[in-house]
Amino acid sequence: MTGFVSLDGVSHAYGGGTGTLAVEGLTMSVEPGEFAAVVGPSGCGKSTLMKLATGLQFPFKGTVTVAGAKVAAPVKIAGMAFQAPTLLPWRTTLENLLLPLEIVQPHRRELPRKRAEYEARAKNLLTSVGLRDQGDKYPWELSGGMQQRTSLCRALIHEPQLLMLDEPFGALDAFTREELWCVIRDLHAMRKITVVLVTHDLREAVFLADRVFVMSARPGRIIVERRIELPRPRDLDVTFTPEFQDIVHELRGHIVKARQ
Amino acid sequence: MTGNDTRLNDIWIKASPWVFTIALFALWEAVVLIFKIPPFFLPPPTAIAQAFVDYSGPILRNSWITFYATMIGFAMAVGFGLLLGLVVGWSRAIYAGLYPLMIGFNAIPKVAVVPILVLWFGIGFIPAVLTAFLISFFPIVVNVATGLATIEPEMEDVLKALGASKLDIMRKVGIPRTLPYFFGSLKIAITLAFVGTVISESVASNYGIGNLMLQAQAQFQVPLIFAGLIVLAIEGILMYLAMALLERRMTRWAQRSGFGQN
Ligand SMILES: Nc1ncnc2c1ncn2[C@@H]1O[C@H](COP(=O)(O)OP(=O)(O)OP(=O)(O)O)[C@@H](O)[C@H]1O
Ligand SMILES: [Mg+2]
């Protein structure tokens, strides 16, 4: 397989292979620069898929490759964001953003010398998600939506080639969520990074993704792969078109079947 | 509430610890007087105050010794507790292995250890310091280890996917988030340390408030026994306040963000 992120016949069980299977015979491949969305019933192994693809868990069967190399350790090139923003409360927003740069080389080496430059980059990123001048605030001084934006920025600050998002908008209200869809859409278009997004929201998946993968109930595997041909750049208005609604309905049908 | 009311209320809250303390002693005095309780059974506060005056020399000298022994034992507990806490919290295997041992150790009444300490070090200062140490390091270890062990798994995933080492994760997340737990445990540890010192002094020493109280008991000087208790209470309160102040200063972010309160 040639994808940027490929899982080939992957089976995984927590607890050293003795527990029940979380995913079984999972095969999927995401092209470089592609925006992939993964949907499926709750507990089907979506988060597990994310951990396998980033080398946080290792399958007992099958292979995972990322950027052409077999995954045998945490991948080092991924930015991740989850449903909870997981910001550090003792750091300001700006300091939270700089955290990945304190870990990832070559930034780690260059951070002490080029701090001003990196801070400027972080501030630009904050501005691009509508958090201009909020860098000096602490996370608990920000609203949930603002924290989630910060968390997205943290996933992007080191300019990763791969962005892994596990229900990043799940805890937000509908308006903030749609606003952040546009933020992610623009970041993806601008940076041409590969994105894997796990979501419960089918409209979100269809609006953002080039391809939607539908997983079966646990143990999860891919049962449907749906290419979304809606032209880009997509505007929020597209979500009200019949074409869009048809795709959402079709996917819903697959999930309903998967749950049985 | 008007501004004036709030200010009055603030003053009342500031003053109330003093008011309650004075009220307690006044009540005590009154009860002793009204019910004619004999002073060798329960001396009134005025008699205790008299004992403070009469024995000010020995009280000062011995309370200093108790304080000194406690602080050394406490300092050892902080150093050792922090270290052991970091080790225990570092890995799940060490945590699992050492935890039952520590629970067992903590369950031993420390007064039962004093004879062994006396066997090894003789009676006096050293057993007091060591008892203070042994009794007070446990809450520090548990708190530090808990702080490390409760790092959000997702936070760990974010860092690991960036290629962070275990040491990186400890430095960037584990240790900072453990500080509120650590400083919180000092308040508990310092009061326990006093308990340890006094236990050892009253069993195996010729100095210290514990020993002073034991001798006062032998000579039936009941007001002096109570004077000893009050000295211990004052030292305990002062050190507790010092630790609470330290906690407030060192972990501002935790109080303002409501960390650990959910
Ligand atoms: N750390 C873990 N230890 C043991 N079992 C786990 C662990 N994490 C997940 N599982 C199990 O693996 C299965 C898949 O979990 P996973 O978190 O991948 O599901 P999910 O699709 O992300 O669910 P949701 O949509 O609710 O987030 C579940 O049955 C879960 O019980
Ligand atoms: Mg999940």
XYZ file of C-alpha atoms and ligand atoms in Angstrom:
554
model
C 0.000 0.000 0.000
C 1.174 3.485 -0.763
C -0.804 5.818 1.464
C 0.708 8.332 3.842
C -1.032 6.551 6.690
C -1.801 2.886 6.059
C -3.253 0.251 8.293
C -3.150 -3.201 6.769
C -5.146 -6.040 8.319
C -4.648 -4.597 11.776
C -6.062 -6.312 14.880
C -5.638 -4.947 18.351
C -6.746 -5.889 21.853
C -5.951 -3.915 24.993
C -4.192 -5.666 27.832
C -1.517 -7.443 25.795
C -3.775 -9.310 23.376
C -5.680 -11.170 26.068
C -8.673 -8.826 26.281
C -11.512 -8.588 23.815
C -10.646 -7.237 20.407
C -10.957 -3.481 19.933
C -10.347 -3.579 16.178
C -10.019 -6.581 13.870
C -8.765 -6.792 10.307
C -8.765 -3.025 9.984
C -7.515 -1.870 6.604
C -7.453 1.713 5.439
C -5.131 4.077 3.680
C -4.996 7.849 3.661
C -3.253 9.705 0.827
C -0.751 12.488 1.469
C -2.588 15.779 1.899
C -5.922 14.039 2.116
C -8.594 14.896 4.672
C -10.016 11.630 5.998
C -12.931 11.342 8.394
C -13.717 8.239 10.439
C -17.235 7.660 11.723
C -18.804 4.713 13.489
C -20.846 3.582 16.454
C -19.607 4.448 19.923
C -16.943 2.095 21.265
C -16.166 0.657 17.838
C -12.475 1.452 18.043
C -12.086 4.894 16.479
C -9.821 6.217 19.200
C -7.948 2.930 19.042
C -7.402 3.499 15.342
C -5.894 6.898 16.128
C -3.553 5.406 18.714
C -2.468 2.663 16.332
C -1.783 5.166 13.568
C 0.387 7.304 15.836
C 2.322 4.473 17.468
C 0.766 4.914 20.900
C -0.522 1.331 20.687
C 0.820 -1.567 18.648
C -1.309 -4.193 16.925
C -0.754 -7.892 17.518
C -1.611 -8.536 13.889
C -1.172 -6.496 10.724
C 1.089 -3.556 9.969
C 0.832 0.189 10.346
C 2.958 2.432 8.140
C 3.227 6.198 8.337
C 5.212 8.259 5.810
C 6.635 5.094 4.311
C 8.031 3.643 7.531
C 6.629 0.845 9.652
C 5.426 2.214 12.968
C 7.358 0.735 15.894
C 7.402 3.731 18.239
C 5.357 6.923 18.676
C 5.528 8.642 15.287
C 6.986 12.043 16.250
C 5.448 13.859 13.295
C 1.842 14.012 14.419
C -0.097 16.820 15.991
C -3.017 15.573 18.067
C -6.130 17.144 19.529
C -8.896 15.505 21.525
C -12.361 16.234 22.776
C -10.845 17.640 25.991
C -8.451 20.499 25.278
C -5.804 19.136 27.738
C -4.057 22.466 28.203
C -1.641 22.893 31.093
C -3.227 25.232 33.663
C 0.106 26.605 34.905
C 1.044 27.868 31.462
C -0.448 30.801 29.594
C -2.066 30.172 26.242
C 1.110 31.216 24.478
C 3.289 29.005 26.673
C 0.918 26.111 26.031
C 1.385 26.654 22.316
C 5.163 26.573 22.669
C 5.075 23.191 24.430
C 5.478 21.054 21.273
C 8.438 23.214 20.266
C 10.126 22.323 23.546
C 9.896 18.659 22.531
C 10.243 18.349 18.762
C 13.598 18.760 17.061
C 14.976 20.954 15.524
C 12.785 23.470 17.357
C 13.826 22.147 20.722
C 17.430 23.038 19.975
C 16.601 26.407 18.484
C 13.914 27.586 20.872
C 16.215 29.297 23.403
C 17.929 31.248 20.643
C 14.923 32.025 18.469
C 12.279 32.449 21.124
C 10.991 35.763 19.760
C 10.595 34.262 16.318
C 8.678 31.271 17.656
C 6.480 33.458 19.811
C 5.615 35.533 16.770
C 4.673 32.344 14.946
C 2.466 31.267 17.854
C 0.765 34.652 17.930
C 0.082 34.479 14.197
C -1.458 31.077 14.633
C -3.647 32.365 17.471
C -4.761 35.261 15.312
C -5.672 32.867 12.512
C -8.128 31.050 14.798
C -9.591 34.270 16.167
C -7.617 34.391 19.410
C -5.657 37.524 18.732
C -4.112 39.016 21.908
C -5.323 36.157 24.097
C -1.833 34.668 24.444
C -1.221 35.971 27.962
C -4.403 34.509 29.403
C -4.428 31.248 31.294
C -6.500 28.385 29.867
C -9.046 28.609 32.676
C -9.647 32.237 31.744
C -10.804 31.105 28.290
C -14.163 29.706 27.235
C -14.445 26.063 26.180
C -14.418 27.028 22.514
C -11.348 29.222 22.961
C -9.556 26.411 24.797
C -10.351 24.050 21.957
C -8.968 26.535 19.443
C -5.796 26.749 21.508
C -5.606 22.979 21.560
C -5.856 22.941 17.748
C -3.112 25.543 17.515
C -0.925 23.434 19.777
C -1.440 20.494 17.422
C -0.290 22.665 14.504
C 2.484 24.873 15.892
C 5.354 22.576 14.927
C 3.916 22.282 11.404
C 3.319 18.529 11.533
C 2.741 16.586 8.346
C -0.036 14.673 10.034
C -2.905 16.029 12.096
C -4.913 13.566 14.176
C -8.186 14.904 15.575
C -10.310 12.748 17.877
C -13.740 14.363 18.216
C -12.153 17.772 18.767
C -15.456 19.616 18.465
C -17.635 17.171 20.387
C -18.018 19.334 23.483
C -18.825 22.584 21.703
C -22.073 24.307 20.843
C -23.304 24.166 17.255
C -22.213 27.672 16.269
C -18.702 27.429 17.661
C -18.389 24.016 16.087
C -19.252 25.293 12.620
C -16.877 28.188 13.068
C -14.080 25.774 13.886
C -14.958 23.592 10.901
C -14.054 26.582 8.774
C -10.840 27.135 10.719
C -9.770 23.536 10.121
C -10.892 23.661 6.491
C -8.726 26.719 5.869
C -5.722 25.330 7.711
C -5.924 22.142 5.686
C -6.226 24.034 2.419
C -3.359 26.344 3.288
C -0.873 23.829 4.644
C -1.716 20.761 2.575
C -1.291 18.510 5.594
C -2.816 15.083 5.976
C -5.712 15.074 8.426
C -7.497 12.177 10.091
C -10.635 13.287 11.912
C -12.730 11.058 14.150
C -16.231 12.358 14.676
C -19.760 11.440 15.649
C -21.144 14.228 13.558
C -21.864 13.080 10.010
C -22.383 16.637 8.742
C -18.953 17.509 10.083
C -17.428 14.511 8.320
C -19.076 15.266 4.997
C -18.351 18.984 5.120
C -14.648 18.588 5.859
C -13.474 15.307 4.389
C -12.273 14.094 1.020
C -13.166 10.585 2.096
C -15.319 9.243 4.916
C -14.576 5.836 6.428
C -17.420 4.077 8.228
C -16.498 1.544 10.881
C -18.455 -1.488 12.054
C -19.429 -2.072 15.677
C -16.698 -3.490 17.889
C -14.356 -5.079 16.964
C -14.084 -2.301 14.425
C -13.127 -2.550 10.790
C -13.892 -0.362 7.782
C -17.193 -1.350 6.184
C -17.750 1.590 3.824
C -15.433 4.079 2.211
C -17.242 7.073 0.711
C -15.484 9.668 -1.436
C -16.971 13.160 -1.031
C -16.857 14.882 -4.392
C -18.283 18.222 -3.275
C -16.083 20.902 -4.852
C -13.613 22.848 -2.719
C -13.427 25.399 -1.263
C -16.632 24.462 0.505
C -18.779 27.042 2.155
C -21.063 26.368 5.125
C -23.978 26.894 2.715
C -23.096 23.616 1.065
C -24.464 21.827 4.115
C -27.992 22.906 3.130
C -27.832 21.528 -0.418
C -29.721 18.330 -1.308
C -26.493 16.665 -2.501
C -24.948 17.171 0.901
C -28.012 15.936 2.716
C -28.138 12.853 0.497
C -24.595 11.894 1.432
C -25.330 12.412 5.119
C -28.427 10.201 4.825
C -26.524 7.531 3.005
C -23.830 7.461 5.714
C -26.438 7.430 8.430
C -27.921 4.330 6.829
C -24.530 2.588 6.994
C -24.073 3.449 10.643
C -27.545 2.277 11.581
C -26.756 -1.021 9.870
C -23.357 -1.174 11.592
C -24.934 -0.822 15.018
C -27.166 -3.840 14.559
C -25.574 43.627 51.038
C -24.256 47.169 51.180
C -20.540 47.957 51.050
C -20.551 48.760 54.740
C -22.091 45.413 55.618
C -19.494 43.535 53.591
C -16.701 45.370 55.348
C -18.138 44.582 58.739
C -18.483 40.979 57.675
C -14.826 40.880 56.570
C -13.678 42.276 59.897
C -15.785 39.699 61.710
C -14.238 36.859 59.678
C -10.728 38.160 60.396
C -11.434 38.524 64.102
C -13.425 35.366 64.642
C -10.502 32.955 65.235
C -9.378 35.179 68.110
C -12.897 35.624 69.409
C -13.505 31.873 69.439
C -10.176 31.096 71.096
C -10.729 33.663 73.829
C -14.315 32.443 74.270
C -13.091 28.857 74.689
C -10.668 29.836 77.449
C -13.275 32.043 79.153
C -15.776 29.180 79.106
C -13.130 26.831 80.464
C -12.358 29.212 83.335
C -16.049 29.650 84.078
C -16.768 25.906 84.083
C -13.902 25.230 86.483
C -15.095 28.012 88.787
C -18.802 27.221 88.695
C -18.498 23.468 89.176
C -15.604 23.823 91.587
C -13.455 21.372 89.642
C -10.258 20.671 91.609
C -7.188 22.167 89.842
C -5.285 18.842 89.962
C -8.097 17.409 87.814
C -8.625 20.254 85.345
C -6.670 23.435 86.066
C -8.278 26.738 84.968
C -6.504 28.757 82.242
C -5.322 31.272 84.850
C -3.457 28.498 86.695
C -1.921 27.369 83.409
C -0.843 30.944 82.721
C 0.755 31.009 86.173
C 2.644 27.810 85.290
C 3.926 29.546 82.149
C 5.312 32.322 84.319
C 6.765 30.048 86.988
C 8.419 27.635 84.571
C 9.166 29.980 81.675
C 12.813 28.875 81.549
C 12.262 25.098 81.226
C 9.256 25.605 78.951
C 11.206 27.800 76.534
C 14.247 25.536 76.527
C 12.249 22.349 75.999
C 9.882 23.787 73.423
C 12.907 24.898 71.419
C 14.324 21.364 71.567
C 11.010 19.876 70.455
C 10.709 22.412 67.666
C 14.262 21.799 66.510
C 13.907 18.004 66.483
C 10.614 18.299 64.636
C 12.027 20.572 61.969
C 14.985 18.311 61.293
C 12.725 15.259 61.082
C 10.329 17.176 58.858
C 13.115 18.363 56.554
C 14.274 14.766 56.171
C 10.700 13.696 55.462
C 10.357 16.358 52.760
C 13.588 15.325 51.046
C 13.032 11.617 51.288
C 9.277 11.802 50.675
C 9.737 13.864 47.524
C 12.367 11.480 46.199
C 10.429 8.322 46.991
C 7.232 9.895 45.650
C 8.927 10.647 42.327
C 10.276 7.087 42.145
C 6.935 5.521 43.041
C 4.999 7.740 40.641
C 7.488 7.180 37.824
C 6.263 3.776 36.752
C 3.215 1.676 37.292
C 5.353 -1.350 38.177
C 7.186 0.431 40.979
C 3.899 1.897 42.170
C 2.292 -1.541 42.303
C 5.306 -3.072 43.992
C 5.940 -0.473 46.690
C 2.407 0.538 47.520
C 1.491 -2.451 49.731
C 4.809 -2.145 51.529
C 4.204 1.508 52.271
C 0.656 0.896 53.439
C 1.979 -1.778 55.772
C 4.696 0.501 57.058
C 2.241 3.310 57.612
C -0.058 0.997 59.569
C 2.650 0.348 62.176
C 2.098 2.616 65.189
C 5.261 4.675 65.346
C 5.394 4.460 69.134
C 6.201 0.783 68.605
C 9.261 1.744 66.569
C 10.760 3.985 69.248
C 12.275 1.104 71.287
C 14.097 -0.091 68.184
C 15.404 3.406 67.516
C 16.568 3.608 71.127
C 18.326 0.268 70.705
C 20.178 1.645 67.691
C 20.796 5.251 68.673
C 20.302 5.476 72.459
C 17.731 7.715 74.089
C 17.476 11.434 73.372
C 17.525 13.662 70.343
C 18.084 11.217 67.485
C 15.087 8.913 68.137
C 12.884 12.010 68.362
C 14.098 13.293 64.993
C 13.715 9.878 63.407
C 10.232 9.308 64.793
C 9.162 12.694 63.443
C 10.647 11.704 60.100
C 9.077 8.235 60.004
C 5.621 9.457 60.857
C 5.549 12.399 58.468
C 7.069 11.219 55.193
C 4.180 8.993 54.212
C 1.625 11.658 53.232
C 4.307 13.387 51.163
C 5.133 10.209 49.246
C 1.489 9.409 48.608
C 0.682 12.909 47.412
C 3.666 13.225 45.111
C 3.075 9.772 43.657
C -0.616 10.557 43.158
C 0.217 13.786 41.354
C 2.435 11.913 38.932
C 0.148 8.935 38.499
C -2.893 11.021 37.622
C -1.482 12.752 34.538
C -4.295 12.798 31.979
C -3.589 9.939 29.533
C -4.543 12.211 26.654
C -1.946 14.770 27.686
C 0.592 11.977 27.712
C -0.542 10.864 24.240
C -0.183 14.376 22.852
C 3.405 14.546 24.088
C 4.345 10.994 23.094
C 3.097 11.581 19.560
C 5.570 14.464 19.444
C 8.371 12.082 20.382
C 8.629 13.087 24.046
C 10.618 10.828 26.357
C 9.404 9.745 29.775
C 11.746 12.338 31.275
C 10.273 15.056 29.040
C 6.773 14.159 30.168
C 7.822 14.245 33.820
C 9.571 17.587 33.452
C 6.921 19.339 31.396
C 3.790 17.883 32.957
C 4.378 15.487 35.844
C 6.422 17.624 38.191
C 4.586 20.930 37.713
C 1.215 19.284 38.225
C 2.517 17.464 41.298
C 3.531 20.658 43.112
C 0.044 21.460 44.443
C -0.228 17.916 45.818
C 3.245 18.199 47.331
C 2.709 21.541 49.034
C -0.728 20.420 50.189
C 0.825 17.400 51.886
C 3.285 19.549 53.853
C 0.491 20.866 56.066
C -0.442 17.335 57.090
C 3.176 16.220 57.401
C 4.255 19.049 59.713
C 1.518 18.359 62.266
C 2.341 14.655 62.179
C 6.013 15.454 62.690
C 5.189 17.160 66.005
C 3.241 14.095 67.068
C 6.250 11.917 66.282
C 8.714 14.053 68.224
C 6.522 14.226 71.319
C 5.828 10.472 71.278
C 9.524 9.741 71.233
C 10.359 12.405 73.840
C 7.826 11.076 76.273
C 9.066 7.506 75.878
C 12.776 7.912 75.436
C 14.338 11.273 76.138
C 15.492 13.592 78.878
C 14.553 16.707 76.948
C 11.710 18.247 75.024
C 8.111 19.132 75.755
C 7.130 15.457 75.752
C 9.626 14.751 78.515
C 8.655 17.921 80.396
C 5.033 16.792 80.451
C 6.006 13.330 81.623
C 8.012 14.783 84.517
C 5.234 17.223 85.385
C 2.870 14.277 85.552
C 5.227 12.387 87.885
C 5.320 15.426 90.163
C 1.577 15.985 89.863
C 2.053 19.492 88.465
C -1.104 19.375 86.411
C -1.046 23.050 85.228
C 2.438 22.431 83.797
C 1.152 19.412 81.816
C -1.483 21.630 80.282
C 1.083 24.356 79.634
C 3.033 21.748 77.640
C -0.064 20.879 75.615
C -0.661 24.521 74.829
C 2.930 25.039 73.707
C 2.544 22.095 71.333
C -0.709 23.493 70.004
C 0.902 26.883 69.372
C 3.928 25.398 67.622
C 1.642 23.188 65.544
C -0.574 26.096 64.516
C 2.373 28.316 63.611
C 4.031 25.682 61.453
C 0.741 24.765 59.828
C 0.223 28.418 58.947
C 3.738 28.646 57.559
C 3.085 25.623 55.332
C -0.296 26.955 54.223
C 1.357 30.251 53.307
C 4.077 28.433 51.385
C 1.426 26.424 49.549
C -0.449 29.580 48.614
C 2.662 31.272 47.297
C 4.036 28.322 45.342
C 0.863 27.149 43.619
C -1.119 30.235 42.723
C -2.209 28.795 39.409
C -3.746 25.762 41.085
C -5.946 27.822 43.383
C -7.058 30.194 40.699
C -7.819 27.488 38.169
C -9.565 25.266 40.702
C -7.085 22.467 39.894
C -7.763 19.205 41.689
C -11.094 20.390 43.036
C -13.218 18.570 40.496
N -7.089 1.820 27.597
C -7.967 0.818 27.344
N -7.895 -0.346 28.026
C -8.750 -1.350 27.786
N -9.736 -1.304 26.876
C -9.873 -0.182 26.152
C -9.004 0.943 26.359
N -9.372 1.933 25.514
C -10.423 1.430 24.817
N -10.727 0.182 25.195
C -11.804 -0.665 24.620
O -11.602 -0.755 23.241
C -12.813 -0.567 22.536
C -12.686 0.545 21.538
O -12.488 1.767 22.250
P -12.269 3.147 21.538
O -11.945 4.132 22.582
O -11.302 2.986 20.432
O -13.732 3.429 20.941
P -14.269 4.719 20.194
O -14.759 4.277 18.868
O -13.260 5.798 20.209
O -15.511 5.104 21.101
P -16.175 6.549 21.297
O -16.871 6.885 20.049
O -17.134 6.335 22.416
O -15.067 7.492 21.640
C -13.872 -0.288 23.583
O -14.661 -1.446 23.721
C -13.135 -0.016 24.850
O -13.800 -0.612 25.928
Mg -13.127 7.702 21.184
